[in-house]
mmCIF file of C-alpha atoms in Angstrom:
data_model
loop_
_atom_site.group_PDB
_atom_site.id
_atom_site.type_symbol
_atom_site.label_atom_id
_atom_site.label_comp_id
_atom_site.label_asym_id
_atom_site.label_seq_id
_atom_site.Cartn_x
_atom_site.Cartn_y
_atom_site.Cartn_z
ATOM 1 C CA MET A 1 -58.101 101.260 -124.246
ATOM 2 C CA GLU A 2 -57.034 104.115 -121.944
ATOM 3 C CA ASP A 3 -59.323 102.798 -119.227
ATOM 4 C CA ASN A 4 -57.407 99.555 -119.180
ATOM 5 C CA GLY A 5 -54.124 101.259 -118.538
ATOM 6 C CA VAL A 6 -52.838 101.321 -122.087
ATOM 7 C CA LYS A 7 -51.839 104.815 -123.082
ATOM 8 C CA LEU A 8 -52.326 105.431 -126.782
ATOM 9 C CA THR A 9 -49.948 107.890 -128.352
ATOM 10 C CA GLU A 10 -51.350 110.823 -130.284
ATOM 11 C CA LYS A 11 -50.466 109.102 -133.536
ATOM 12 C CA GLN A 12 -52.224 105.906 -132.478
ATOM 13 C CA GLN A 13 -55.356 107.888 -131.595
ATOM 14 C CA LYS A 14 -55.275 109.745 -134.911
ATOM 15 C CA ASN A 15 -54.805 106.555 -136.916
ATOM 16 C CA ARG A 16 -57.520 104.777 -134.927
ATOM 17 C CA ARG A 17 -59.945 107.544 -135.826
ATOM 18 C CA SER A 18 -59.101 107.394 -139.518
ATOM 19 C CA ARG A 19 -59.438 103.588 -139.470
ATOM 20 C CA SER A 20 -62.828 103.880 -137.763
ATOM 21 C CA ILE A 21 -64.038 106.291 -140.433
ATOM 22 C CA ALA A 22 -62.753 103.975 -143.175
ATOM 23 C CA ILE A 23 -64.548 100.991 -141.605
ATOM 24 C CA ALA A 24 -67.780 103.009 -141.334
ATOM 25 C CA LEU A 25 -67.543 103.979 -145.004
ATOM 26 C CA VAL A 26 -66.855 100.377 -146.055
ATOM 27 C CA LEU A 27 -69.834 99.126 -144.018
ATOM 28 C CA ALA A 28 -72.112 101.769 -145.518
ATOM 29 C CA ALA A 29 -70.891 100.847 -149.003
ATOM 30 C CA LEU A 30 -71.590 97.162 -148.286
ATOM 31 C CA VAL A 31 -75.147 97.991 -147.193
ATOM 32 C CA VAL A 32 -75.752 99.811 -150.495
ATOM 33 C CA LEU A 33 -74.024 97.025 -152.442
ATOM 34 C CA PHE A 34 -76.127 94.243 -150.937
ATOM 35 C CA TYR A 35 -79.285 96.298 -151.396
ATOM 36 C CA VAL A 36 -78.547 96.790 -155.108
ATOM 37 C CA VAL A 37 -77.535 93.142 -155.549
ATOM 38 C CA THR A 38 -80.783 92.033 -153.928
ATOM 39 C CA ILE A 39 -82.819 94.177 -156.304
ATOM 40 C CA VAL A 40 -80.834 92.880 -159.298
ATOM 41 C CA LYS A 41 -81.195 89.247 -158.213
ATOM 42 C CA MET A 42 -84.937 89.550 -157.578
ATOM 43 C CA GLY A 43 -85.497 91.044 -160.999
ATOM 44 C CA PRO A 44 -88.128 93.480 -162.186
ATOM 45 C CA ASP A 45 -91.099 91.146 -161.698
ATOM 46 C CA VAL A 46 -90.735 90.832 -157.956
ATOM 47 C CA LEU A 47 -94.026 92.593 -157.198
ATOM 48 C CA THR A 48 -96.110 90.723 -159.753
ATOM 49 C CA ARG A 49 -95.356 87.122 -158.837
ATOM 50 C CA PRO A 50 -98.205 84.971 -157.442
ATOM 51 C CA LEU A 51 -98.349 84.645 -153.662
ATOM 52 C CA MET B 1 -59.495 91.305 -116.053
ATOM 53 C CA SER B 2 -58.235 92.495 -119.387
ATOM 54 C CA LEU B 3 -54.845 91.602 -120.768
ATOM 55 C CA ALA B 4 -53.810 95.235 -120.480
ATOM 56 C CA GLU B 5 -54.755 95.346 -116.787
ATOM 57 C CA ARG B 6 -52.883 92.150 -116.138
ATOM 58 C CA HIS B 7 -49.863 93.556 -117.941
ATOM 59 C CA GLU B 8 -50.049 96.713 -115.867
ATOM 60 C CA MET B 9 -50.216 94.753 -112.628
ATOM 61 C CA MET B 10 -47.215 92.693 -113.629
ATOM 62 C CA THR B 11 -45.044 95.601 -114.679
ATOM 63 C CA GLY B 12 -46.385 98.088 -112.164
ATOM 64 C CA GLU B 13 -46.475 100.896 -114.678
ATOM 65 C CA ASP B 14 -48.687 102.278 -117.406
ATOM 66 C CA ALA B 15 -48.586 99.926 -120.357
ATOM 67 C CA THR B 16 -47.926 101.006 -123.883
ATOM 68 C CA TRP B 17 -49.182 99.090 -126.874
ATOM 69 C CA ASP B 18 -47.303 98.562 -130.107
ATOM 70 C CA GLY B 19 -50.480 97.838 -132.080
ATOM 71 C CA GLY B 20 -52.942 100.291 -133.569
ATOM 72 C CA MET B 21 -50.259 102.245 -135.400
ATOM 73 C CA GLY B 22 -51.424 101.483 -138.900
ATOM 74 C CA SER B 23 -53.071 104.171 -140.977
ATOM 75 C CA VAL B 24 -55.682 103.425 -143.629
ATOM 76 C CA GLY B 25 -52.910 103.726 -146.229
ATOM 77 C CA ASP B 26 -50.848 101.065 -144.439
ATOM 78 C CA TYR B 27 -53.765 98.644 -144.606
ATOM 79 C CA ILE B 28 -54.195 99.391 -148.293
ATOM 80 C CA ALA B 29 -50.464 98.676 -148.766
ATOM 81 C CA LEU B 30 -51.061 95.243 -147.173
ATOM 82 C CA LEU B 31 -53.332 94.440 -150.120
ATOM 83 C CA LYS B 32 -50.445 94.836 -152.605
ATOM 84 C CA PRO B 33 -52.398 97.283 -154.828
ATOM 85 C CA ARG B 34 -50.066 96.910 -157.813
ATOM 86 C CA VAL B 35 -50.496 93.141 -157.922
ATOM 87 C CA MET B 36 -54.197 93.684 -157.339
ATOM 88 C CA SER B 37 -54.514 95.935 -160.385
ATOM 89 C CA LEU B 38 -53.094 93.189 -162.626
ATOM 90 C CA VAL B 39 -55.462 90.657 -161.045
ATOM 91 C CA ILE B 40 -58.479 92.923 -161.666
ATOM 92 C CA PHE B 41 -57.435 93.472 -165.251
ATOM 93 C CA THR B 42 -56.842 89.805 -166.121
ATOM 94 C CA ALA B 43 -60.005 88.686 -164.291
ATOM 95 C CA PHE B 44 -61.966 91.314 -166.218
ATOM 96 C CA VAL B 45 -60.572 90.004 -169.509
ATOM 97 C CA GLY B 46 -61.583 86.463 -168.472
ATOM 98 C CA MET B 47 -65.091 87.718 -167.733
ATOM 99 C CA MET B 48 -65.432 89.580 -171.013
ATOM 100 C CA LEU B 49 -64.131 86.713 -173.149
ATOM 101 C CA ALA B 50 -66.425 84.155 -171.521
ATOM 102 C CA PRO B 51 -69.499 83.177 -173.520
ATOM 103 C CA GLY B 52 -72.811 83.922 -171.843
ATOM 104 C CA GLN B 53 -74.418 86.743 -169.932
ATOM 105 C CA ILE B 54 -73.876 88.256 -166.518
ATOM 106 C CA HIS B 55 -75.618 91.322 -165.117
ATOM 107 C CA PRO B 56 -73.151 94.241 -165.066
ATOM 108 C CA VAL B 57 -73.758 94.840 -161.351
ATOM 109 C CA LEU B 58 -73.052 91.205 -160.538
ATOM 110 C CA ALA B 59 -69.970 91.302 -162.776
ATOM 111 C CA GLY B 60 -68.767 94.366 -160.859
ATOM 112 C CA VAL B 61 -69.315 92.658 -157.510
ATOM 113 C CA GLY B 62 -67.537 89.575 -158.840
ATOM 114 C CA LEU B 63 -64.518 91.643 -159.871
ATOM 115 C CA LEU B 64 -64.503 93.391 -156.499
ATOM 116 C CA CYS B 65 -64.524 90.023 -154.714
ATOM 117 C CA ILE B 66 -61.672 88.679 -156.860
ATOM 118 C CA ALA B 67 -59.692 91.878 -156.170
ATOM 119 C CA ILE B 68 -60.330 91.737 -152.410
ATOM 120 C CA GLY B 69 -59.484 88.023 -152.350
ATOM 121 C CA ALA B 70 -56.192 88.755 -154.098
ATOM 122 C CA GLY B 71 -55.514 91.585 -151.645
ATOM 123 C CA ALA B 72 -56.307 89.326 -148.710
ATOM 124 C CA SER B 73 -53.810 86.733 -149.883
ATOM 125 C CA GLY B 74 -51.246 89.561 -150.196
ATOM 126 C CA ALA B 75 -51.897 90.526 -146.571
ATOM 127 C CA LEU B 76 -51.576 86.902 -145.421
ATOM 128 C CA ASN B 77 -48.365 86.603 -147.440
ATOM 129 C CA MET B 78 -46.939 89.661 -145.677
ATOM 130 C CA TRP B 79 -48.034 88.276 -142.303
ATOM 131 C CA TYR B 80 -46.143 85.021 -142.878
ATOM 132 C CA ASP B 81 -43.128 86.542 -144.622
ATOM 133 C CA ALA B 82 -42.514 89.432 -142.202
ATOM 134 C CA ASP B 83 -39.201 87.902 -141.083
ATOM 135 C CA ILE B 84 -37.711 87.736 -144.586
ATOM 136 C CA ASP B 85 -39.335 91.002 -145.722
ATOM 137 C CA ARG B 86 -37.293 92.683 -142.980
ATOM 138 C CA ILE B 87 -34.077 91.524 -144.667
ATOM 139 C CA MET B 88 -34.745 92.325 -148.332
ATOM 140 C CA SER B 89 -34.337 95.937 -149.544
ATOM 141 C CA ARG B 90 -37.327 95.549 -151.893
ATOM 142 C CA THR B 91 -39.688 94.660 -149.039
ATOM 143 C CA GLN B 92 -38.258 96.442 -145.984
ATOM 144 C CA LYS B 93 -40.757 99.276 -146.231
ATOM 145 C CA ARG B 94 -43.804 97.017 -146.152
ATOM 146 C CA PRO B 95 -46.142 97.836 -143.222
ATOM 147 C CA ILE B 96 -45.121 94.942 -140.936
ATOM 148 C CA PRO B 97 -41.305 95.233 -141.191
ATOM 149 C CA ALA B 98 -41.713 99.018 -140.959
ATOM 150 C CA GLY B 99 -43.470 98.511 -137.587
ATOM 151 C CA LYS B 100 -46.716 100.147 -138.660
ATOM 152 C CA ILE B 101 -48.917 97.059 -138.494
ATOM 153 C CA THR B 102 -48.399 94.087 -136.165
ATOM 154 C CA PRO B 103 -48.397 90.548 -137.616
ATOM 155 C CA ASP B 104 -51.568 89.744 -135.656
ATOM 156 C CA GLU B 105 -53.379 92.722 -137.160
ATOM 157 C CA ALA B 106 -52.312 91.681 -140.673
ATOM 158 C CA LEU B 107 -53.452 88.096 -140.024
ATOM 159 C CA ALA B 108 -56.874 89.207 -138.786
ATOM 160 C CA PHE B 109 -57.242 91.625 -141.698
ATOM 161 C CA GLY B 110 -56.254 88.979 -144.273
ATOM 162 C CA LEU B 111 -58.507 86.262 -142.847
ATOM 163 C CA THR B 112 -61.510 88.592 -142.583
ATOM 164 C CA LEU B 113 -61.155 89.783 -146.162
ATOM 165 C CA SER B 114 -60.569 86.233 -147.448
ATOM 166 C CA LEU B 115 -63.725 84.946 -145.820
ATOM 167 C CA GLY B 116 -65.767 87.980 -146.858
ATOM 168 C CA SER B 117 -64.663 87.925 -150.490
ATOM 169 C CA VAL B 118 -65.194 84.163 -150.932
ATOM 170 C CA LEU B 119 -68.643 84.149 -149.295
ATOM 171 C CA THR B 120 -69.788 87.233 -151.216
ATOM 172 C CA LEU B 121 -68.584 85.831 -154.554
ATOM 173 C CA GLY B 122 -70.328 82.540 -153.803
ATOM 174 C CA LEU B 123 -73.593 84.144 -152.705
ATOM 175 C CA VAL B 124 -73.796 86.881 -155.322
ATOM 176 C CA VAL B 125 -72.218 85.291 -158.418
ATOM 177 C CA ASN B 126 -71.881 81.502 -158.161
ATOM 178 C CA TRP B 127 -70.382 78.976 -155.770
ATOM 179 C CA PHE B 128 -68.001 77.485 -158.327
ATOM 180 C CA ALA B 129 -66.305 80.867 -158.722
ATOM 181 C CA GLY B 130 -66.369 81.325 -154.915
ATOM 182 C CA ALA B 131 -64.708 77.953 -154.354
ATOM 183 C CA PHE B 132 -62.165 78.747 -157.078
ATOM 184 C CA LEU B 133 -61.283 82.017 -155.321
ATOM 185 C CA ALA B 134 -60.943 80.173 -151.985
ATOM 186 C CA PHE B 135 -58.639 77.637 -153.626
ATOM 187 C CA THR B 136 -56.547 80.434 -155.164
ATOM 188 C CA ILE B 137 -56.088 82.144 -151.784
ATOM 189 C CA PHE B 138 -55.199 78.773 -150.209
ATOM 190 C CA PHE B 139 -52.762 78.043 -153.034
ATOM 191 C CA TYR B 140 -50.999 81.401 -152.718
ATOM 192 C CA VAL B 141 -50.827 81.491 -148.924
ATOM 193 C CA VAL B 142 -50.316 77.854 -147.955
ATOM 194 C CA ILE B 143 -48.821 76.115 -151.006
ATOM 195 C CA TYR B 144 -46.667 79.001 -152.248
ATOM 196 C CA THR B 145 -45.893 81.238 -149.250
ATOM 197 C CA MET B 146 -45.709 78.684 -146.449
ATOM 198 C CA TRP B 147 -44.418 75.673 -148.304
ATOM 199 C CA LEU B 148 -42.695 76.245 -151.662
ATOM 200 C CA LYS B 149 -41.179 79.722 -151.337
ATOM 201 C CA ARG B 150 -38.563 78.746 -148.768
ATOM 202 C CA SER B 151 -37.992 75.168 -149.841
ATOM 203 C CA THR B 152 -37.485 74.888 -153.601
ATOM 204 C CA PRO B 153 -36.131 76.936 -156.532
ATOM 205 C CA GLN B 154 -39.279 75.871 -158.392
ATOM 206 C CA ASN B 155 -41.203 78.088 -155.918
ATOM 207 C CA ILE B 156 -42.404 80.689 -158.392
ATOM 208 C CA VAL B 157 -42.927 78.126 -161.170
ATOM 209 C CA ILE B 158 -45.592 76.236 -159.207
ATOM 210 C CA GLY B 159 -46.643 79.216 -157.092
ATOM 211 C CA GLY B 160 -47.168 81.198 -160.272
ATOM 212 C CA ALA B 161 -50.411 79.277 -160.721
ATOM 213 C CA ALA B 162 -51.986 81.425 -158.007
ATOM 214 C CA GLY B 163 -51.335 84.563 -160.057
ATOM 215 C CA ALA B 164 -52.602 82.841 -163.186
ATOM 216 C CA PHE B 165 -55.995 81.768 -161.807
ATOM 217 C CA PRO B 166 -57.796 85.189 -161.857
ATOM 218 C CA PRO B 167 -58.835 85.097 -165.559
ATOM 219 C CA MET B 168 -60.170 81.577 -164.945
ATOM 220 C CA ILE B 169 -62.154 82.837 -161.939
ATOM 221 C CA GLY B 170 -63.488 85.710 -164.065
ATOM 222 C CA TRP B 171 -64.494 83.184 -166.739
ATOM 223 C CA ALA B 172 -66.059 80.920 -164.093
ATOM 224 C CA ALA B 173 -68.033 83.871 -162.710
ATOM 225 C CA VAL B 174 -69.873 84.087 -166.042
ATOM 226 C CA THR B 175 -70.079 80.446 -167.122
ATOM 227 C CA GLY B 176 -69.844 78.522 -163.844
ATOM 228 C CA ASN B 177 -67.138 76.248 -165.268
ATOM 229 C CA VAL B 178 -63.683 76.076 -166.867
ATOM 230 C CA SER B 179 -62.911 75.567 -170.537
ATOM 231 C CA LEU B 180 -60.018 75.295 -172.972
ATOM 232 C CA GLU B 181 -60.093 79.060 -173.617
ATOM 233 C CA SER B 182 -59.844 79.948 -169.941
ATOM 234 C CA LEU B 183 -57.096 77.365 -169.548
ATOM 235 C CA VAL B 184 -55.135 79.128 -172.305
ATOM 236 C CA LEU B 185 -55.462 82.446 -170.437
ATOM 237 C CA PHE B 186 -54.163 80.641 -167.341
ATOM 238 C CA LEU B 187 -51.249 79.116 -169.262
ATOM 239 C CA ILE B 188 -50.180 82.494 -170.657
ATOM 240 C CA ILE B 189 -49.693 83.946 -167.157
ATOM 241 C CA PHE B 190 -48.382 80.670 -165.733
ATOM 242 C CA MET B 191 -45.589 80.354 -168.319
ATOM 243 C CA TRP B 192 -44.891 84.100 -168.196
ATOM 244 C CA THR B 193 -44.255 84.094 -164.437
ATOM 245 C CA PRO B 194 -40.874 82.254 -164.291
ATOM 246 C CA PRO B 195 -39.005 84.451 -166.813
ATOM 247 C CA HIS B 196 -40.587 87.549 -165.243
ATOM 248 C CA PHE B 197 -39.500 86.691 -161.678
ATOM 249 C CA TRP B 198 -36.152 85.189 -162.593
ATOM 250 C CA ALA B 199 -35.251 88.366 -164.477
ATOM 251 C CA LEU B 200 -35.981 90.234 -161.225
ATOM 252 C CA ALA B 201 -34.071 87.631 -159.209
ATOM 253 C CA LEU B 202 -31.017 88.061 -161.460
ATOM 254 C CA PHE B 203 -30.575 91.684 -160.408
ATOM 255 C CA LYS B 204 -31.882 91.192 -156.853
ATOM 256 C CA SER B 205 -30.166 87.871 -156.128
ATOM 257 C CA GLY B 206 -28.190 89.418 -153.245
ATOM 258 C CA ASP B 207 -31.453 90.159 -151.487
ATOM 259 C CA TYR B 208 -32.801 86.651 -151.933
ATOM 260 C CA ARG B 209 -29.478 85.121 -150.852
ATOM 261 C CA ALA B 210 -29.426 87.233 -147.673
ATOM 262 C CA ALA B 211 -32.999 86.210 -146.864
ATOM 263 C CA GLY B 212 -32.242 82.526 -147.530
ATOM 264 C CA ILE B 213 -34.891 82.176 -150.239
ATOM 265 C CA PRO B 214 -33.873 79.487 -152.731
ATOM 266 C CA MET B 215 -34.544 81.505 -155.882
ATOM 267 C CA MET B 216 -33.184 79.952 -159.063
ATOM 268 C CA PRO B 217 -30.077 82.228 -159.406
ATOM 269 C CA VAL B 218 -29.162 81.541 -155.766
ATOM 270 C CA VAL B 219 -29.507 77.745 -155.991
ATOM 271 C CA ALA B 220 -28.782 76.768 -159.616
ATOM 272 C CA GLY B 221 -26.569 79.736 -160.458
ATOM 273 C CA GLU B 222 -27.041 82.632 -162.828
ATOM 274 C CA SER B 223 -25.952 80.716 -165.908
ATOM 275 C CA SER B 224 -28.595 78.031 -165.491
ATOM 276 C CA THR B 225 -31.225 80.691 -164.718
ATOM 277 C CA ARG B 226 -30.447 82.560 -167.936
ATOM 278 C CA THR B 227 -30.860 79.349 -169.954
ATOM 279 C CA GLN B 228 -34.157 78.571 -168.237
ATOM 280 C CA ILE B 229 -35.444 82.123 -168.835
ATOM 281 C CA LEU B 230 -34.741 81.691 -172.543
ATOM 282 C CA ALA B 231 -36.387 78.251 -172.581
ATOM 283 C CA TYR B 232 -39.542 79.558 -170.910
ATOM 284 C CA ALA B 233 -39.663 82.560 -173.278
ATOM 285 C CA VAL B 234 -39.481 80.238 -176.300
ATOM 286 C CA ILE B 235 -42.213 77.952 -174.909
ATOM 287 C CA LEU B 236 -44.362 80.944 -173.948
ATOM 288 C CA ALA B 237 -44.422 82.430 -177.461
ATOM 289 C CA PRO B 238 -46.691 79.818 -179.136
ATOM 290 C CA ILE B 239 -48.963 79.753 -176.070
ATOM 291 C CA VAL B 240 -49.427 83.528 -176.340
ATOM 292 C CA VAL B 241 -50.280 83.200 -180.037
ATOM 293 C CA SER B 242 -52.587 80.193 -179.440
ATOM 294 C CA PRO B 243 -55.824 82.204 -178.881
ATOM 295 C CA TYR B 244 -55.589 82.987 -182.610
ATOM 296 C CA LEU B 245 -54.667 79.395 -183.484
ATOM 297 C CA LEU B 246 -57.613 78.092 -181.435
ATOM 298 C CA GLY B 247 -59.992 80.538 -183.078
ATOM 299 C CA PHE B 248 -60.950 82.843 -180.243
ATOM 300 C CA ALA B 249 -58.824 85.774 -181.371
ATOM 301 C CA SER B 250 -58.456 87.433 -184.775
ATOM 302 C CA PRO B 251 -55.527 87.341 -187.226
ATOM 303 C CA VAL B 252 -54.668 90.861 -186.020
ATOM 304 C CA TYR B 253 -54.137 89.430 -182.533
ATOM 305 C CA GLY B 254 -52.121 86.600 -184.091
ATOM 306 C CA ALA B 255 -49.839 89.052 -185.877
ATOM 307 C CA VAL B 256 -49.385 91.553 -183.036
ATOM 308 C CA SER B 257 -48.884 88.877 -180.365
ATOM 309 C CA SER B 258 -46.280 87.206 -182.582
ATOM 310 C CA VAL B 259 -44.304 90.446 -182.795
ATOM 311 C CA LEU B 260 -44.620 91.081 -179.038
ATOM 312 C CA SER B 261 -43.507 87.515 -178.318
ATOM 313 C CA ALA B 262 -40.567 87.805 -180.718
ATOM 314 C CA VAL B 263 -39.404 90.895 -178.791
ATOM 315 C CA PHE B 264 -39.747 88.983 -175.515
ATOM 316 C CA VAL B 265 -37.685 86.073 -176.853
ATOM 317 C CA ALA B 266 -35.078 88.526 -178.210
ATOM 318 C CA LEU B 267 -34.768 90.217 -174.799
ATOM 319 C CA ALA B 268 -34.521 86.820 -173.111
ATOM 320 C CA PHE B 269 -31.797 85.881 -175.595
ATOM 321 C CA ASN B 270 -30.006 89.103 -174.677
ATOM 322 C CA VAL B 271 -30.132 88.095 -170.994
ATOM 323 C CA TRP B 272 -28.731 84.683 -171.939
ATOM 324 C CA ARG B 273 -25.932 86.225 -174.024
ATOM 325 C CA LYS B 274 -24.773 89.069 -171.748
ATOM 326 C CA ARG B 275 -23.476 87.493 -168.582
ATOM 327 C CA GLU B 276 -21.000 89.955 -167.109
ATOM 328 C CA GLY B 277 -21.099 93.376 -165.508
ATOM 329 C CA ASP B 278 -23.411 96.270 -166.109
ATOM 330 C CA ALA B 279 -24.602 95.007 -169.518
ATOM 331 C CA ALA B 280 -25.893 91.802 -167.886
ATOM 332 C CA ARG B 281 -27.759 93.751 -165.243
ATOM 333 C CA LYS B 282 -29.254 96.095 -167.805
ATOM 334 C CA ALA B 283 -30.424 93.177 -169.935
ATOM 335 C CA ALA B 284 -32.189 91.608 -166.948
ATOM 336 C CA VAL B 285 -33.827 94.914 -165.949
ATOM 337 C CA ARG B 286 -34.973 95.454 -169.541
ATOM 338 C CA LEU B 287 -36.507 91.961 -169.752
ATOM 339 C CA PHE B 288 -38.248 92.448 -166.396
ATOM 340 C CA SER B 289 -39.710 95.825 -167.408
ATOM 341 C CA TYR B 290 -40.815 94.576 -170.824
ATOM 342 C CA SER B 291 -42.390 91.444 -169.328
ATOM 343 C CA ILE B 292 -44.959 93.586 -167.469
ATOM 344 C CA LEU B 293 -45.787 95.568 -170.609
ATOM 345 C CA TYR B 294 -45.918 92.345 -172.660
ATOM 346 C CA LEU B 295 -48.501 90.654 -170.434
ATOM 347 C CA PHE B 296 -50.543 93.829 -170.218
ATOM 348 C CA LEU B 297 -50.581 94.292 -174.011
ATOM 349 C CA ILE B 298 -51.552 90.658 -174.671
ATOM 350 C CA PHE B 299 -54.577 90.870 -172.392
ATOM 351 C CA ALA B 300 -55.426 94.404 -173.597
ATOM 352 C CA LEU B 301 -55.430 93.099 -177.172
ATOM 353 C CA LEU B 302 -57.777 90.241 -176.304
ATOM 354 C CA LEU B 303 -60.031 92.664 -174.445
ATOM 355 C CA GLY B 304 -59.952 95.317 -177.177
ATOM 356 C CA GLU B 305 -60.924 92.784 -179.850
ATOM 357 C CA ASN B 306 -63.746 91.475 -177.736
ATOM 358 C CA LEU B 307 -65.127 94.947 -177.042
ATOM 359 C CA LEU B 308 -64.864 95.851 -180.708
ATOM 360 C CA ALA B 309 -66.729 92.680 -181.713
ATOM 361 C CA ARG B 310 -69.521 93.570 -179.255
ATOM 362 C CA LEU B 311 -69.863 97.050 -180.709
ATOM 363 C CA VAL B 312 -69.902 96.001 -184.343
#
């Protein structure tokens, strides 16, 4: 943003950083969530089904 | 050329930006966490009472989606209502009127979460529940917030349906459909909403009047509101007891819910009787406070019985 001429205040920069961390954590949690859901939905017999 | 560059060229000075002020906590506040907690609880009860099986992980994801969907509609509600939230003392500290989050940021946040929660619920649990959640968000944001809230004193009567859908969505997550039992859970919250909000409106009517919201005390007067509160309380009582009458709750639930409902009717009668001064205000505050406890206890009872039956 600074490059475009908008000067962020210190508070804006601090809050942007905390929001970025929160978004990263949420994305990581979603990756784990969808992984677990996939395993649950496939069930335990996923490796023994006929090809 | 970016908007910021264009702005700088036009003004000839370094631009400042009023966005990007919101902290993580401000965004959480946009989700109305207190409303969300009630939604999670009632949706969970709907899920537990529903016949059939659902994998605990999928049930957890379903609950998360319902919670996020409810939060998203809260954010969209705050986006649309920022102008009136600025006027009312109860809502002045919300993130948008407080200048911490811009309306555009709240809109983007709300839409993203709405879409994400509906699609995830549809993909992971079932599409009927996903569509039901989408309809609930639409109902709360468009039908209630945009249309009814500012145009009719029946706003919270009809709009209350949005708050009453979560147990039905929870039920639908397990069964993929609706049934008489889930409709009863809906009716309990639906009929509870008017006396709950009108009790609040009685002691906050100045706020609603200043904001131009046609709440019942503002439009029909306090006397009529008190009568309607009592009428709704009397109609609500048999609906609250009906899970026992319909056979999906035990006699213990029947007895306890009857007592809880009798207290609610008595407090509503007190509001109807005391019309002047501090006593009137106290009666309304007492009914409002008890109404939250009442709804919580009813659903906790249904849940407790169900859990006990599973253990035995």
